[in-house]
Amino acid sequence: MNQLDFHFSKGKLNLFQFQILEILLYKMFDQTVMTHICIPFTHDITLTSDNLMCPATTVHLNTAKKVLVFDMDETLTHSSYQPIENHLNSMVFNLNGINIYVYERPNASNLLYKLQKMFNLFIFTAGNKEYADPIISNFFSFVPEDHRLFRDSCRKENNKIYKDLYKFRRPMNEVIIVEDCLDVIGFFPRNTIIIPSFQATDDDNIFGEILGPILEKCSKEDDVRPIIAQNRIVTF
């Protein structure tokens, strides 16, 4: 199938209009066709604070690397008010007088450490900073402070909290987000990989054998979306 190219002159299409266009195209065409559609908007739109959907990150990104975003709760870790019997890497900390027990998904830190060499890697959580930052510092201390995004960086639409991937100011063929919640896939369906929620079990192998090869393949392709389309929901 020939690639369909949509070209817009500079200044004629802002980022909000582009997002609407992409949603409409996704609804008009089936998934197979959409993986072949390329909209080279980044070369034709000046990305400024006026046309961004939400405030952009001030982080300097390596343009040679794609952006890889991980949710935290139930994706990388599991938190509980009571200790859970297992053999997982864990921590406990006190937040507002309450003990919180947190468990790392098996091999999560090992895989993220490896992936940060291939991607501009972020952890983006809907949790508040006072809760999430100590967890990231404990399990994923190699993730820089400015690559940690919290609830105040999220957007809200129809009473749902979601992460706006446009804030990274990168073409959408170079952005991936890994989540555990199916509810969020509707916001960026072509960029979202859904994995099973982590429930603090020892036998979880998503980060050990399954997810890594998919993401490594994404790092080598010009467009991550066809690969995501083939692996949109990753299971054990």
One Martini backbone bead per residue (centre of mass of N, CA, C, O) as a GRO file, in nm:
protein
  236
    1MET     BB    1   0.097   0.036   0.022
    2ASN     BB    2   0.065   0.356  -0.009
    3GLN     BB    3   0.164   0.641   0.113
    4LEU     BB    4   0.002   0.893   0.293
    5ASP     BB    5   0.030   1.243   0.227
    6PHE     BB    6   0.012   1.528   0.444
    7HIS     BB    7   0.027   1.873   0.352
    8PHE     BB    8   0.126   2.173   0.530
    9SER     BB    9   0.157   2.485   0.570
   10LYS     BB   10   0.302   2.716   0.731
   11GLY     BB   11   0.057   2.827   0.971
   12LYS     BB   12  -0.217   2.650   0.896
   13LEU     BB   13  -0.136   2.435   1.137
   14ASN     BB   14  -0.205   2.350   1.438
   15LEU     BB   15  -0.190   2.128   1.697
   16PHE     BB   16  -0.489   2.107   1.749
   17GLN     BB   17  -0.569   2.046   1.454
   18PHE     BB   18  -0.399   1.794   1.428
   19GLN     BB   19  -0.537   1.624   1.645
   20ILE     BB   20  -0.812   1.621   1.510
   21LEU     BB   21  -0.721   1.494   1.245
   22GLU     BB   22  -0.615   1.228   1.359
   23ILE     BB   23  -0.882   1.133   1.479
   24LEU     BB   24  -1.046   1.135   1.216
   25LEU     BB   25  -0.869   0.935   1.061
   26TYR     BB   26  -0.902   0.701   1.259
   27LYS     BB   27  -1.216   0.684   1.208
   28MET     BB   28  -1.211   0.649   0.888
   29PHE     BB   29  -0.993   0.436   0.928
   30ASP     BB   30  -0.842   0.163   0.952
   31GLN     BB   31  -0.574   0.033   1.107
   32THR     BB   32  -0.412  -0.049   0.855
   33VAL     BB   33  -0.416   0.225   0.714
   34MET     BB   34  -0.303   0.407   0.948
   35THR     BB   35  -0.006   0.285   0.942
   36HIS     BB   36   0.035   0.450   0.644
   37ILE     BB   37   0.003   0.728   0.773
   38CYS     BB   38   0.152   1.050   0.700
   39ILE     BB   39   0.218   1.348   0.912
   40PRO     BB   40   0.452   1.610   0.855
   41PHE     BB   41   0.420   1.847   1.090
   42THR     BB   42   0.702   1.929   1.222
   43HIS     BB   43   0.799   2.099   0.955
   44ASP     BB   44   0.521   2.311   0.961
   45ILE     BB   45   0.526   2.367   1.276
   46THR     BB   46   0.520   2.591   1.532
   47LEU     BB   47   0.614   2.510   1.857
   48THR     BB   48   0.418   2.662   2.092
   49SER     BB   49   0.247   2.777   2.367
   50ASP     BB   50  -0.009   2.843   2.183
   51ASN     BB   51  -0.033   2.527   2.037
   52LEU     BB   52  -0.041   2.372   2.283
   53MET     BB   53  -0.221   2.158   2.486
   54CYS     BB   54   0.026   2.179   2.681
   55PRO     BB   55   0.277   2.216   2.864
   56ALA     BB   56   0.591   2.193   2.799
   57THR     BB   57   0.876   2.064   2.821
   58THR     BB   58   1.217   2.166   2.936
   59VAL     BB   59   1.353   1.933   2.811
   60HIS     BB   60   1.634   1.805   2.673
   61LEU     BB   61   1.632   1.631   2.373
   62ASN     BB   62   1.725   1.357   2.196
   63THR     BB   63   1.672   1.348   1.853
   64ALA     BB   64   1.786   1.044   1.809
   65LYS     BB   65   1.555   0.985   2.011
   66LYS     BB   66   1.296   0.851   2.137
   67VAL     BB   67   0.989   0.844   2.315
   68LEU     BB   68   0.955   0.699   2.649
   69VAL     BB   69   0.663   0.607   2.840
   70PHE     BB   70   0.585   0.550   3.189
   71ASP     BB   71   0.396   0.426   3.393
   72MET     BB   72   0.354   0.324   3.731
   73ASP     BB   73   0.101   0.222   3.848
   74GLU     BB   74   0.078  -0.120   3.763
   75THR     BB   75   0.340  -0.113   3.576
   76LEU     BB   76   0.603  -0.092   3.780
   77THR     BB   77   0.406  -0.092   4.034
   78HIS     BB   78   0.292  -0.177   4.377
   79SER     BB   79   0.046  -0.069   4.612
   80SER     BB   80   0.011  -0.088   4.981
   81TYR     BB   81  -0.119  -0.096   5.317
   82GLN     BB   82  -0.015  -0.392   5.299
   83PRO     BB   83   0.162  -0.654   5.323
   84ILE     BB   84   0.318  -0.876   5.083
   85GLU     BB   85   0.371  -1.202   4.996
   86ASN     BB   86   0.706  -1.208   4.874
   87HIS     BB   87   1.018  -1.166   4.648
   88LEU     BB   88   1.031  -0.866   4.613
   89ASN     BB   89   1.115  -0.563   4.545
   90SER     BB   90   1.111  -0.328   4.824
   91MET     BB   91   0.911  -0.079   5.007
   92VAL     BB   92   0.880   0.165   5.282
   93PHE     BB   93   0.656   0.443   5.351
   94ASN     BB   94   0.567   0.758   5.488
   95LEU     BB   95   0.231   0.905   5.444
   96ASN     BB   96   0.066   1.084   5.650
   97GLY     BB   97   0.095   0.831   5.867
   98ILE     BB   98   0.123   0.615   5.628
   99ASN     BB   99   0.189   0.302   5.527
  100ILE     BB  100   0.374   0.212   5.227
  101TYR     BB  101   0.372  -0.061   5.004
  102VAL     BB  102   0.629  -0.138   4.763
  103TYR     BB  103   0.644  -0.301   4.433
  104GLU     BB  104   0.847  -0.437   4.202
  105ARG     BB  105   0.862  -0.525   3.898
  106PRO     BB  106   1.000  -0.762   3.741
  107ASN     BB  107   1.274  -0.611   3.576
  108ALA     BB  108   1.216  -0.305   3.548
  109SER     BB  109   1.487  -0.161   3.610
  110ASN     BB  110   1.659  -0.313   3.405
  111LEU     BB  111   1.505  -0.226   3.150
  112LEU     BB  112   1.511   0.085   3.185
  113TYR     BB  113   1.818   0.109   3.187
  114LYS     BB  114   1.845   0.007   2.895
  115LEU     BB  115   1.637   0.206   2.751
  116GLN     BB  116   1.782   0.486   2.814
  117LYS     BB  117   1.991   0.435   2.571
  118MET     BB  118   1.750   0.451   2.337
  119PHE     BB  119   1.585   0.671   2.503
  120ASN     BB  120   1.360   0.909   2.603
  121LEU     BB  121   1.300   0.866   2.938
  122PHE     BB  122   0.982   0.830   3.115
  123ILE     BB  123   0.794   0.910   3.411
  124PHE     BB  124   0.426   0.900   3.413
  125THR     BB  125   0.207   1.016   3.665
  126ALA     BB  126  -0.104   1.055   3.852
  127GLY     BB  127   0.060   1.104   4.085
  128ASN     BB  128   0.186   1.252   4.335
  129LYS     BB  129   0.493   1.358   4.422
  130GLU     BB  130   0.501   1.272   4.728
  131TYR     BB  131   0.451   0.973   4.638
  132ALA     BB  132   0.627   0.904   4.367
  133ASP     BB  133   0.923   1.001   4.403
  134PRO     BB  134   1.030   0.791   4.614
  135ILE     BB  135   0.986   0.549   4.425
  136ILE     BB  136   1.169   0.632   4.194
  137SER     BB  137   1.428   0.669   4.370
  138ASN     BB  138   1.442   0.368   4.457
  139PHE     BB  139   1.404   0.206   4.167
  140PHE     BB  140   1.471   0.480   3.954
  141SER     BB  141   1.736   0.674   3.998
  142PHE     BB  142   1.828   0.716   3.685
  143VAL     BB  143   1.594   0.905   3.669
  144PRO     BB  144   1.556   1.208   3.614
  145GLU     BB  145   1.386   1.467   3.743
  146ASP     BB  146   1.300   1.582   3.443
  147HIS     BB  147   1.171   1.266   3.390
  148ARG     BB  148   0.940   1.344   3.601
  149LEU     BB  149   0.588   1.295   3.603
  150PHE     BB  150   0.284   1.433   3.726
  151ARG     BB  151  -0.030   1.529   3.793
  152ASP     BB  152   0.035   1.835   3.708
  153SER     BB  153   0.085   1.718   3.393
  154CYS     BB  154  -0.197   1.655   3.352
  155ARG     BB  155  -0.506   1.579   3.202
  156LYS     BB  156  -0.863   1.669   3.170
  157GLU     BB  157  -1.131   1.445   3.043
  158ASN     BB  158  -1.424   1.339   3.123
  159ASN     BB  159  -1.302   1.261   3.415
  160LYS     BB  160  -1.013   1.208   3.286
  161ILE     BB  161  -0.688   1.106   3.328
  162TYR     BB  162  -0.410   1.225   3.123
  163LYS     BB  163  -0.143   1.198   2.893
  164ASP     BB  164   0.018   1.444   2.705
  165LEU     BB  165   0.226   1.382   2.431
  166TYR     BB  166   0.265   1.678   2.312
  167LYS     BB  167   0.465   1.792   2.534
  168PHE     BB  168   0.733   1.671   2.378
  169ARG     BB  169   0.766   1.782   2.084
  170ARG     BB  170   0.697   1.525   1.900
  171PRO     BB  171   0.655   1.311   1.677
  172MET     BB  172   0.425   1.045   1.682
  173ASN     BB  173   0.635   0.833   1.551
  174GLU     BB  174   0.827   0.890   1.842
  175VAL     BB  175   0.594   0.779   2.046
  176ILE     BB  176   0.567   0.613   2.372
  177ILE     BB  177   0.324   0.432   2.578
  178VAL     BB  178   0.304   0.264   2.897
  179GLU     BB  179   0.020   0.078   3.010
  180ASP     BB  180  -0.261  -0.069   3.217
  181CYS     BB  181  -0.501   0.115   3.105
  182LEU     BB  182  -0.763   0.105   2.883
  183ASP     BB  183  -0.890   0.396   2.912
  184VAL     BB  184  -0.632   0.554   2.769
  185ILE     BB  185  -0.625   0.463   2.461
  186GLY     BB  186  -0.816   0.690   2.332
  187PHE     BB  187  -0.607   0.930   2.322
  188PHE     BB  188  -0.342   0.731   2.209
  189PRO     BB  189  -0.379   0.461   2.020
  190ARG     BB  190  -0.097   0.465   1.840
  191ASN     BB  191   0.101   0.490   2.128
  192THR     BB  192  -0.026   0.245   2.294
  193ILE     BB  193   0.075   0.018   2.549
  194ILE     BB  194  -0.078  -0.265   2.689
  195ILE     BB  195  -0.057  -0.397   3.015
  196PRO     BB  196  -0.071  -0.576   3.275
  197SER     BB  197  -0.150  -0.559   3.584
  198PHE     BB  198   0.022  -0.523   3.877
  199GLN     BB  199   0.004  -0.767   4.176
  200ALA     BB  200   0.262  -0.871   4.328
  201THR     BB  201   0.397  -1.105   4.157
  202ASP     BB  202   0.656  -1.328   4.091
  203ASP     BB  203   0.559  -1.434   3.779
  204ASP     BB  204   0.619  -1.180   3.637
  205ASN     BB  205   0.731  -1.130   3.267
  206ILE     BB  206   0.707  -0.867   3.097
  207PHE     BB  207   1.011  -0.748   3.156
  208GLY     BB  208   1.179  -1.011   3.089
  209GLU     BB  209   1.050  -1.119   2.774
  210ILE     BB  210   0.835  -0.920   2.617
  211LEU     BB  211   0.874  -0.599   2.597
  212GLY     BB  212   1.165  -0.542   2.505
  213PRO     BB  213   1.162  -0.631   2.198
  214ILE     BB  214   0.949  -0.423   2.111
  215LEU     BB  215   1.108  -0.162   2.192
  216GLU     BB  216   1.366  -0.216   2.034
  217LYS     BB  217   1.227  -0.206   1.760
  218CYS     BB  218   1.124   0.085   1.782
  219SER     BB  219   1.413   0.223   1.798
  220LYS     BB  220   1.471   0.137   1.473
  221GLU     BB  221   1.226   0.291   1.375
  222ASP     BB  222   1.060   0.553   1.226
  223ASP     BB  223   0.781   0.399   1.303
  224VAL     BB  224   0.602   0.282   1.585
  225ARG     BB  225   0.295   0.219   1.508
  226PRO     BB  226   0.300  -0.059   1.363
  227ILE     BB  227   0.409  -0.209   1.611
  228ILE     BB  228   0.184  -0.133   1.805
  229ALA     BB  229  -0.050  -0.257   1.634
  230GLN     BB  230   0.073  -0.556   1.694
  231ASN     BB  231   0.112  -0.463   2.033
  232ARG     BB  232  -0.118  -0.319   2.203
  233ILE     BB  233  -0.171  -0.593   2.369
  234VAL     BB  234   0.001  -0.725   2.638
  235THR     BB  235   0.070  -1.057   2.732
  236PHE     BB  236   0.162  -1.357   2.890
   0.00000   0.00000   0.00000
